[in-house]
Tab-separated table of C-alpha atoms and ligand atoms in Angstrom:
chain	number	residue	atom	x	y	z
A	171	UNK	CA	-17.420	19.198	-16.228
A	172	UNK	CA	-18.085	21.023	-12.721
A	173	UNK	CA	-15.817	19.958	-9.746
A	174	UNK	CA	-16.512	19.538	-6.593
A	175	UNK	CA	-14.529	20.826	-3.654
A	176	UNK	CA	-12.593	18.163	-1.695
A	177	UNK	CA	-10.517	18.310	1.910
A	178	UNK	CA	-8.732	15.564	3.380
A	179	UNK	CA	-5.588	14.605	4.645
A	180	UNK	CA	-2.780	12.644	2.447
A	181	UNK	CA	0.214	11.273	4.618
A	182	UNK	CA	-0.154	13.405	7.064
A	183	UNK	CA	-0.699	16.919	5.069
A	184	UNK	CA	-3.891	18.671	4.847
A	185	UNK	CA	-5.109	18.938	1.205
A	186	UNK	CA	-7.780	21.158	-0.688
A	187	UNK	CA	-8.843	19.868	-4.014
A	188	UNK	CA	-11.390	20.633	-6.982
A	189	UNK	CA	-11.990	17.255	-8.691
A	190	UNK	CA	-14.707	15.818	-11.528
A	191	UNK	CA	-17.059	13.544	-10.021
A	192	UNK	CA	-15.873	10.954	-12.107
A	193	UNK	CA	-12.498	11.175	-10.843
A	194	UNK	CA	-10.534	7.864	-9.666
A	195	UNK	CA	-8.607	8.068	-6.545
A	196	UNK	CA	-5.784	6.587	-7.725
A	197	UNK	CA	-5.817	8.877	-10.803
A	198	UNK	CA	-6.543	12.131	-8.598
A	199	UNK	CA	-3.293	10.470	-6.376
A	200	UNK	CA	-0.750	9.428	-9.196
A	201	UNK	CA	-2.189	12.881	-11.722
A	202	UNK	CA	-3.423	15.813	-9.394
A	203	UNK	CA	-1.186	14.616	-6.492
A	204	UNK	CA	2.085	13.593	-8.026
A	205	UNK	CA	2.021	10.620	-5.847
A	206	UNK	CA	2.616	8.143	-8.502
A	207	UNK	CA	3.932	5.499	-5.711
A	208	UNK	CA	0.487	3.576	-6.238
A	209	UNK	CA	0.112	1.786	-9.715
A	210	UNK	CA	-1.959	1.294	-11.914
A	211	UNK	CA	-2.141	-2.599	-13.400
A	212	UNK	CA	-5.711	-3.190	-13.986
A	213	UNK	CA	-8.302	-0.637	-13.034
A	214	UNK	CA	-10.605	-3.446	-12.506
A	215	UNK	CA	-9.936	-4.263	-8.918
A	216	UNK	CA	-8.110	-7.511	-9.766
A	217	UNK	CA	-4.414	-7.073	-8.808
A	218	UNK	CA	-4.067	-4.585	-5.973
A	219	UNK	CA	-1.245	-2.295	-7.226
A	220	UNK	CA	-3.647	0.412	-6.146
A	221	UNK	CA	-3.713	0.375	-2.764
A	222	UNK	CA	-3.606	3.026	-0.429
A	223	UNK	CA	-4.673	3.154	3.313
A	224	UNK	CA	-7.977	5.093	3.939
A	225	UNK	CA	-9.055	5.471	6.897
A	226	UNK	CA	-7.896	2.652	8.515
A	227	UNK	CA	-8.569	0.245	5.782
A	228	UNK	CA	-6.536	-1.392	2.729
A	229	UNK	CA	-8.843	0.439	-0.348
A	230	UNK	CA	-8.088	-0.266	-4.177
A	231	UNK	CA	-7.746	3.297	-5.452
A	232	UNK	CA	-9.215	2.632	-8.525
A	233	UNK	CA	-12.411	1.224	-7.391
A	234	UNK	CA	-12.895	4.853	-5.174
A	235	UNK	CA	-13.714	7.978	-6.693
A	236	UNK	CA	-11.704	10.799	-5.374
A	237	UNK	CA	-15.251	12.637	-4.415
A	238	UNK	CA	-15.839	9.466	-2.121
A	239	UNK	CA	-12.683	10.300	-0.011
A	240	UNK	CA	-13.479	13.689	0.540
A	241	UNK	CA	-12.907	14.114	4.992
A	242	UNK	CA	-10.633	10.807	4.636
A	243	UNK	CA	-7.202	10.079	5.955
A	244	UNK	CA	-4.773	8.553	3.729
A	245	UNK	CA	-1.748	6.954	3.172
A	246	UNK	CA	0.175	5.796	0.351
A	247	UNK	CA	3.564	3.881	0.288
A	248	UNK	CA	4.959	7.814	-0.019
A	249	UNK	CA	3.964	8.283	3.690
A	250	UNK	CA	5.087	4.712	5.030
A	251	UNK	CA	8.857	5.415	5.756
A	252	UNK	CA	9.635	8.011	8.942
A	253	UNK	CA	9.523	11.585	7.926
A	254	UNK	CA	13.625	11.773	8.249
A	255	UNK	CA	13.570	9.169	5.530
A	256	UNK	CA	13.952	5.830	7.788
A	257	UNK	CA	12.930	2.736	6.318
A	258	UNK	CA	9.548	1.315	7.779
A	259	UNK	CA	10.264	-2.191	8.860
A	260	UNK	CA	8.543	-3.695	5.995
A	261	UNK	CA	10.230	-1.130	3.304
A	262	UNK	CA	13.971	-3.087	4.891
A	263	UNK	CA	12.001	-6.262	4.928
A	264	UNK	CA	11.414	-6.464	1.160
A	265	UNK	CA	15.330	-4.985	0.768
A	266	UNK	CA	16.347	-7.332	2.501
A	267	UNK	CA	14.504	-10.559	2.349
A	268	UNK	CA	14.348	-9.726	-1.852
A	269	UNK	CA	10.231	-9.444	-1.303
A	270	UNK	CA	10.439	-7.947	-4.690
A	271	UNK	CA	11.627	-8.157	-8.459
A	272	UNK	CA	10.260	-5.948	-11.128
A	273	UNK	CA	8.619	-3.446	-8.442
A	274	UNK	CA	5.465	-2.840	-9.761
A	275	UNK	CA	3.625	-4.699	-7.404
A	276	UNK	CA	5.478	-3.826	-4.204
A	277	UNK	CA	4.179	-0.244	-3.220
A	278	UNK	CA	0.489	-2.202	-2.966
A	279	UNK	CA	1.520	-4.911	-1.350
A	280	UNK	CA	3.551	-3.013	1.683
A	281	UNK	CA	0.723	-0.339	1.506
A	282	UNK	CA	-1.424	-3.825	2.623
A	283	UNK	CA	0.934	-5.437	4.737
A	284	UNK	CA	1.154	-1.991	6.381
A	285	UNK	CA	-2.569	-2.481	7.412
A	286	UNK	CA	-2.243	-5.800	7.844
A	287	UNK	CA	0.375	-5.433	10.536
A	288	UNK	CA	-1.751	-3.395	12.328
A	289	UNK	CA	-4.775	-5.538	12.085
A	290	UNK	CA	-2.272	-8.522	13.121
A	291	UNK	CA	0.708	-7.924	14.748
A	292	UNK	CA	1.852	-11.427	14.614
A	293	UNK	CA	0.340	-13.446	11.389
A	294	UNK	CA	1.141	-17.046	10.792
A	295	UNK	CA	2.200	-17.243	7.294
A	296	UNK	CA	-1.713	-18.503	6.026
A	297	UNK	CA	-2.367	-15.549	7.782
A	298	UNK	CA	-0.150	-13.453	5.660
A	299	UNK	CA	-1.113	-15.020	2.262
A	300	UNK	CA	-4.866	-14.625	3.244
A	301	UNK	CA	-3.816	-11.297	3.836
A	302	UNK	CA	-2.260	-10.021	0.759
A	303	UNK	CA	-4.203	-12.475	-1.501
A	304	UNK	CA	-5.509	-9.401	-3.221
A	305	UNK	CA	-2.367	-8.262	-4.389
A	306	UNK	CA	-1.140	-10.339	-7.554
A	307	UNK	CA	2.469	-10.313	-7.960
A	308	UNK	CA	3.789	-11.852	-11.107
A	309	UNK	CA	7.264	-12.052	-10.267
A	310	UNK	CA	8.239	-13.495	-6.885
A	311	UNK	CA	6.078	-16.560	-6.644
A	312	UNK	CA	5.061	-14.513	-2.952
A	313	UNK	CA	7.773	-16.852	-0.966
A	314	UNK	CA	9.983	-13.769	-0.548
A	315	UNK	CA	7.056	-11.059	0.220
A	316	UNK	CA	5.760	-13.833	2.871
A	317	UNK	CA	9.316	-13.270	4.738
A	318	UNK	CA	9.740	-9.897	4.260
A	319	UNK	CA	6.207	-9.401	6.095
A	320	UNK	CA	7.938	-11.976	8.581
A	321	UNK	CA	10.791	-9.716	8.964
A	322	UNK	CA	8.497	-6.594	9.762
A	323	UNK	CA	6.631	-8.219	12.109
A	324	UNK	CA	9.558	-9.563	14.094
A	325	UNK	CA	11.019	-6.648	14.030
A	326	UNK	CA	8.153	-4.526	14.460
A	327	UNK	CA	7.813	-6.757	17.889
A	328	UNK	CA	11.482	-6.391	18.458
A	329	UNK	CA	12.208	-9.779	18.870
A	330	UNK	CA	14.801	-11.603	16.010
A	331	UNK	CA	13.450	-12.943	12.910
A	332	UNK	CA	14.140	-16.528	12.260
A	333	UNK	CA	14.063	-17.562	8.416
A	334	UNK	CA	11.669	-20.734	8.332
A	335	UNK	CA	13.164	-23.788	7.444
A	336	UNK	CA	12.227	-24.471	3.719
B	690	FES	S1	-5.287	-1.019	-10.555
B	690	FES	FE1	-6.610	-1.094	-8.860
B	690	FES	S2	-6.787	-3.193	-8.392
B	690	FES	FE2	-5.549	-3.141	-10.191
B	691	FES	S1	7.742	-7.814	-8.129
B	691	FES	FE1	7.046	-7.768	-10.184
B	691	FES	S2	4.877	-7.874	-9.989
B	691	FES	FE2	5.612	-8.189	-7.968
């Protein structure tokens, strides 16, 4: 099948690609880009373990072809942490609050919570869940990723986070 020529910019690096029009994103990410920090869970749209930051918005990878993002500025949970290797605040949020179990959900759901932060500074926890609530975790019941976006933002704001009461 003919390819078409794409250029845009993938945490922070300029990148030329050929790719088949009926390329994914999140297949020309994970295959052409070795950036296999995104999942793949459903490739229906359903459970957000696709999600990468383009421009400006939280996108599900697999519901983008990778002609659609050609000019686009993206970033996955590869380009979230400093470039010396520092944690981003909600990378030691999930460490530390345990925001995750298996894994497989997590580099989706900080990739949104990364936008969401930015969108919202300071969330109130409905505000979080209404957030993420296309990201489907099946492990942590979402009590822990609610903190450890509570941690972020606290210390994103530099002021101490204070566990909720339960
Ligand atoms: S793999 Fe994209 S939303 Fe599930
Ligand atoms: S930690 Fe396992 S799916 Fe979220």
């Amino acid at each position: 099948m003919a390819k078409t020529q794409i250029s845009l910019k993938i945490n922070g690096k300029e990148v030329d690609a050929l790719v088949e029009p009926r390329a994914l994103l999140i297949h020309f990410l994970r295959e052409d880009q070795r950036l296999t920090g995104p999942h793949i869970g459903c490739e229906t749209s359903h459970c957000g373990a696709c999600t990468v930051d383009l421009d400006g918005k939280s996108v599900k990878s697999c519901t983008v072809f990778a002609v659609q993002a050609d000019g686009a500025d993206i970033v996955t949970i590869e380009g979230i942490a400093a470039p010396d290797g520092t944690l981003h605040a909600l990378q030691e949020g999930f460490r530390e609050m345990h925001g995750l179990q298996c894994g497989f959900c997590t580099p989706g759901m900080i990739t949104r919570a990364y936008r969401l932060l930015q969108e919202n500074p300071q969330p109130t926890e409905s505000e979080i869940r209404a957030g993420i609530s296309g990201n489907l975790c099946r492990c942590t019941g979402y009590q822990n990723i609610v903190k450890a976006i509570q941690y972020a933002a606290a210390k994103i704001a530099g002021v101490p986070f204070q566990e909720a009461a339960e």
